[in-house]
PDB file of C-alpha atoms in Angstrom:
ATOM      1  CA  MET A   1    -117.318 -28.745 -27.522  1.00 54.00           C
ATOM      2  CA  PRO A   2    -119.140 -32.096 -27.805  1.00 70.00           C
ATOM      3  CA  HIS A   3    -118.395 -34.911 -25.399  1.00 77.00           C
ATOM      4  CA  LEU A   4    -116.139 -37.618 -26.932  1.00 76.00           C
ATOM      5  CA  LYS A   5    -117.039 -41.259 -26.565  1.00 81.00           C
ATOM      6  CA  THR A   6    -114.498 -43.858 -25.427  1.00 81.00           C
ATOM      7  CA  GLY A   7    -114.177 -45.247 -28.968  1.00 80.00           C
ATOM      8  CA  ASP A   8    -113.487 -41.773 -30.352  1.00 80.00           C
ATOM      9  CA  ARG A   9    -110.746 -41.199 -27.780  1.00 84.00           C
ATOM     10  CA  ALA A  10    -109.174 -44.577 -28.578  1.00 81.00           C
ATOM     11  CA  LEU A  11    -109.199 -43.803 -32.294  1.00 82.00           C
ATOM     12  CA  ILE A  12    -107.536 -40.416 -31.720  1.00 85.00           C
ATOM     13  CA  VAL A  13    -104.825 -42.047 -29.572  1.00 80.00           C
ATOM     14  CA  ILE A  14    -104.171 -44.757 -32.185  1.00 83.00           C
ATOM     15  CA  ILE A  15    -103.884 -42.209 -34.998  1.00 85.00           C
ATOM     16  CA  ALA A  16    -101.561 -40.050 -32.898  1.00 80.00           C
ATOM     17  CA  LEU A  17     -99.332 -43.054 -32.094  1.00 79.00           C
ATOM     18  CA  ILE A  18     -99.114 -44.069 -35.753  1.00 82.00           C
ATOM     19  CA  ALA A  19     -98.224 -40.506 -36.760  1.00 82.00           C
ATOM     20  CA  ALA A  20     -95.596 -40.231 -34.002  1.00 78.00           C
ATOM     21  CA  GLY A  21     -94.110 -43.593 -35.001  1.00 76.00           C
ATOM     22  CA  GLY A  22     -93.838 -42.509 -38.627  1.00 75.00           C
ATOM     23  CA  LEU A  23     -92.166 -39.250 -37.687  1.00 74.00           C
ATOM     24  CA  LEU A  24     -89.753 -41.079 -35.391  1.00 76.00           C
ATOM     25  CA  TRP A  25     -88.892 -43.593 -38.140  1.00 69.00           C
ATOM     26  CA  PHE A  26     -88.108 -40.900 -40.718  1.00 67.00           C
ATOM     27  CA  GLY A  27     -86.302 -38.762 -38.143  1.00 67.00           C
ATOM     28  CA  VAL A  28     -83.988 -41.602 -37.126  1.00 61.00           C
ATOM     29  CA  GLN A  29     -83.189 -42.332 -40.767  1.00 57.00           C
ATOM     30  CA  ALA A  30     -82.404 -38.676 -41.427  1.00 59.00           C
ATOM     31  CA  LEU A  31     -80.215 -38.317 -38.328  1.00 59.00           C
ATOM     32  CA  THR A  32     -78.290 -41.540 -38.801  1.00 53.00           C
ATOM     33  CA  GLY A  33     -77.955 -41.121 -42.547  1.00 51.00           C
ATOM     34  CA  GLU A  34     -79.576 -44.488 -43.139  1.00 49.00           C
ATOM     35  CA  SER A  35     -81.040 -44.567 -46.608  1.00 49.00           C
ATOM     36  CA  ASP A  36     -80.528 -46.232 -49.926  1.00 52.00           C
ATOM     37  CA  ALA A  37     -77.192 -44.376 -50.178  1.00 57.00           C
ATOM     38  CA  ALA A  38     -75.013 -47.313 -49.024  1.00 68.00           C
ATOM     39  CA  GLY A  39     -72.822 -48.153 -51.992  1.00 84.00           C
ATOM     40  CA  SER A  40     -74.162 -45.208 -53.988  1.00 93.00           C
ATOM     41  CA  VAL A  41     -71.907 -43.277 -56.314  1.00 93.00           C
ATOM     42  CA  VAL A  42     -71.810 -39.751 -57.693  1.00 94.00           C
ATOM     43  CA  VAL A  43     -71.654 -39.603 -61.477  1.00 93.00           C
ATOM     44  CA  CYS A  44     -70.386 -36.432 -63.112  1.00 93.00           C
ATOM     45  CA  GLN A  45     -71.020 -35.914 -66.824  1.00 93.00           C
ATOM     46  CA  THR A  46     -70.454 -32.991 -69.162  1.00 92.00           C
ATOM     47  CA  ARG A  47     -71.477 -32.237 -72.731  1.00 90.00           C
ATOM     48  CA  GLU A  48     -68.234 -33.895 -73.770  1.00 89.00           C
ATOM     49  CA  GLY A  49     -69.376 -37.113 -72.037  1.00 87.00           C
ATOM     50  CA  PHE A  50     -68.552 -39.093 -68.925  1.00 82.00           C
ATOM     51  CA  TYR A  51     -66.293 -37.205 -66.488  1.00 85.00           C
ATOM     52  CA  ARG A  52     -65.848 -39.286 -63.299  1.00 92.00           C
ATOM     53  CA  VAL A  53     -67.485 -41.478 -60.632  1.00 93.00           C
ATOM     54  CA  ASP A  54     -66.909 -41.123 -56.885  1.00 95.00           C
ATOM     55  CA  PRO A  55     -68.349 -43.019 -53.905  1.00 95.00           C
ATOM     56  CA  LEU A  56     -71.002 -41.014 -52.074  1.00 95.00           C
ATOM     57  CA  ASP A  57     -69.630 -42.144 -48.717  1.00 94.00           C
ATOM     58  CA  GLY A  58     -66.144 -40.815 -49.535  1.00 93.00           C
ATOM     59  CA  ASP A  59     -64.729 -37.315 -49.468  1.00 96.00           C
ATOM     60  CA  ALA A  60     -63.573 -35.505 -52.605  1.00 96.00           C
ATOM     61  CA  VAL A  61     -63.207 -31.987 -53.905  1.00 97.00           C
ATOM     62  CA  TYR A  62     -62.543 -31.450 -57.603  1.00 97.00           C
ATOM     63  CA  THR A  63     -62.978 -28.910 -60.366  1.00 96.00           C
ATOM     64  CA  VAL A  64     -64.906 -29.800 -63.505  1.00 96.00           C
ATOM     65  CA  THR A  65     -63.502 -27.892 -66.462  1.00 94.00           C
ATOM     66  CA  THR A  66     -65.521 -27.649 -69.663  1.00 93.00           C
ATOM     67  CA  ALA A  67     -65.179 -25.474 -72.755  1.00 93.00           C
ATOM     68  CA  GLU A  68     -67.793 -23.180 -71.177  1.00 94.00           C
ATOM     69  CA  GLY A  69     -66.258 -22.797 -67.700  1.00 95.00           C
ATOM     70  CA  GLU A  70     -65.554 -24.408 -64.336  1.00 96.00           C
ATOM     71  CA  ASN A  71     -67.499 -25.857 -61.391  1.00 97.00           C
ATOM     72  CA  ARG A  72     -66.059 -26.916 -58.027  1.00 97.00           C
ATOM     73  CA  VAL A  73     -67.714 -30.063 -56.658  1.00 98.00           C
ATOM     74  CA  SER A  74     -67.525 -31.207 -53.046  1.00 98.00           C
ATOM     75  CA  ILE A  75     -68.482 -34.665 -51.782  1.00 97.00           C
ATOM     76  CA  ALA A  76     -68.463 -35.018 -47.997  1.00 96.00           C
ATOM     77  CA  HIS A  77     -70.480 -36.776 -45.302  1.00 94.00           C
ATOM     78  CA  GLY A  78     -72.803 -38.409 -47.836  1.00 94.00           C
ATOM     79  CA  THR A  79     -73.734 -35.193 -49.634  1.00 96.00           C
ATOM     80  CA  VAL A  80     -72.764 -33.606 -52.940  1.00 97.00           C
ATOM     81  CA  ASP A  81     -72.573 -29.867 -53.457  1.00 98.00           C
ATOM     82  CA  VAL A  82     -71.388 -27.417 -56.100  1.00 98.00           C
ATOM     83  CA  THR A  83     -69.477 -24.897 -54.004  1.00 98.00           C
ATOM     84  CA  TRP A  84     -68.310 -22.559 -56.770  1.00 97.00           C
ATOM     85  CA  ALA A  85     -68.908 -21.933 -60.468  1.00 97.00           C
ATOM     86  CA  ASP A  86     -67.920 -19.196 -62.891  1.00 96.00           C
ATOM     87  CA  CYS A  87     -71.268 -19.272 -64.731  1.00 93.00           C
ATOM     88  CA  SER A  88     -73.535 -16.245 -64.744  1.00 91.00           C
ATOM     89  CA  ASN A  89     -76.691 -17.678 -63.142  1.00 93.00           C
ATOM     90  CA  GLN A  90     -75.244 -19.646 -60.156  1.00 96.00           C
ATOM     91  CA  VAL A  91     -78.255 -22.024 -60.033  1.00 96.00           C
ATOM     92  CA  CYS A  92     -75.954 -25.008 -59.401  1.00 96.00           C
ATOM     93  CA  VAL A  93     -74.193 -23.202 -56.531  1.00 97.00           C
ATOM     94  CA  ASP A  94     -77.504 -22.124 -54.985  1.00 97.00           C
ATOM     95  CA  HIS A  95     -78.904 -25.672 -55.216  1.00 96.00           C
ATOM     96  CA  ASP A  96     -79.139 -27.477 -51.879  1.00 97.00           C
ATOM     97  CA  PRO A  97     -76.649 -30.335 -51.446  1.00 97.00           C
ATOM     98  CA  ILE A  98     -77.973 -33.685 -52.685  1.00 97.00           C
ATOM     99  CA  SER A  99     -77.762 -37.027 -50.881  1.00 95.00           C
ATOM    100  CA  ALA A 100     -80.335 -39.511 -52.235  1.00 94.00           C
ATOM    101  CA  VAL A 101     -80.307 -41.849 -55.210  1.00 93.00           C
ATOM    102  CA  GLY A 102     -81.856 -40.052 -58.186  1.00 92.00           C
ATOM    103  CA  ASP A 103     -80.981 -36.543 -56.967  1.00 95.00           C
ATOM    104  CA  GLN A 104     -79.266 -34.262 -59.494  1.00 96.00           C
ATOM    105  CA  ILE A 105     -77.512 -30.920 -59.693  1.00 97.00           C
ATOM    106  CA  VAL A 106     -77.316 -29.420 -63.179  1.00 96.00           C
ATOM    107  CA  CYS A 107     -75.262 -26.514 -64.487  1.00 95.00           C
ATOM    108  CA  LEU A 108     -76.827 -25.697 -67.854  1.00 95.00           C
ATOM    109  CA  PRO A 109     -74.328 -22.984 -68.875  1.00 95.00           C
ATOM    110  CA  HIS A 110     -71.429 -25.438 -68.469  1.00 95.00           C
ATOM    111  CA  GLY A 111     -73.297 -28.571 -69.535  1.00 94.00           C
ATOM    112  CA  MET A 112     -72.487 -30.432 -66.309  1.00 95.00           C
ATOM    113  CA  VAL A 113     -74.738 -32.930 -64.518  1.00 95.00           C
ATOM    114  CA  LEU A 114     -74.094 -34.504 -61.115  1.00 96.00           C
ATOM    115  CA  GLU A 115     -76.312 -37.468 -60.262  1.00 94.00           C
ATOM    116  CA  ILE A 116     -76.405 -39.978 -57.427  1.00 95.00           C
ATOM    117  CA  VAL A 117     -76.973 -43.551 -58.607  1.00 93.00           C
ATOM    118  CA  ALA A 118     -77.391 -46.737 -56.574  1.00 89.00           C
ATOM    119  CA  ASP A 119     -74.117 -48.404 -57.570  1.00 81.00           C
ATOM    120  CA  GLU A 120     -71.259 -48.285 -60.054  1.00 75.00           C
ATOM    121  CA  ALA A 121     -73.062 -50.623 -62.455  1.00 75.00           C
ATOM    122  CA  ASP A 122     -75.772 -47.964 -62.798  1.00 68.00           C
ATOM    123  CA  ALA A 123     -73.073 -45.388 -63.563  1.00 67.00           C
ATOM    124  CA  ALA A 124     -71.842 -47.475 -66.486  1.00 59.00           C
ATOM    125  CA  GLN A 125     -75.356 -47.479 -67.965  1.00 57.00           C
ATOM    126  CA  LEU A 126     -75.377 -43.671 -68.086  1.00 54.00           C
ATOM    127  CA  VAL A 127     -72.290 -43.474 -70.288  1.00 48.00           C
TER     128      VAL A 127
END
């Protein structure tokens, strides 16, 4: 292995510190839940149109009933999840919970879309 010069060692240390700082920054945000989610809302729409809006930082469990079937939605601890559906493919149930603005869960068989938007004014624009 070649001998490293002092400048090379300093550069390696600086790069390592920058990388560690970036990882620490993103880790703290993930652990504390700090993100652009403050004030965010969960918009639920079906083929029939607008269904409901709920705050992402609240807790709610409800069933979305469409002509095609039902989905059970759970909002808790800043995440949204479809916990049950009577559709055949279960893609919406298998989807990981969502928590960031712009994230969506879609149930195509039932025509249901859950989306996180920045604030209630953005929800009104979707209708």
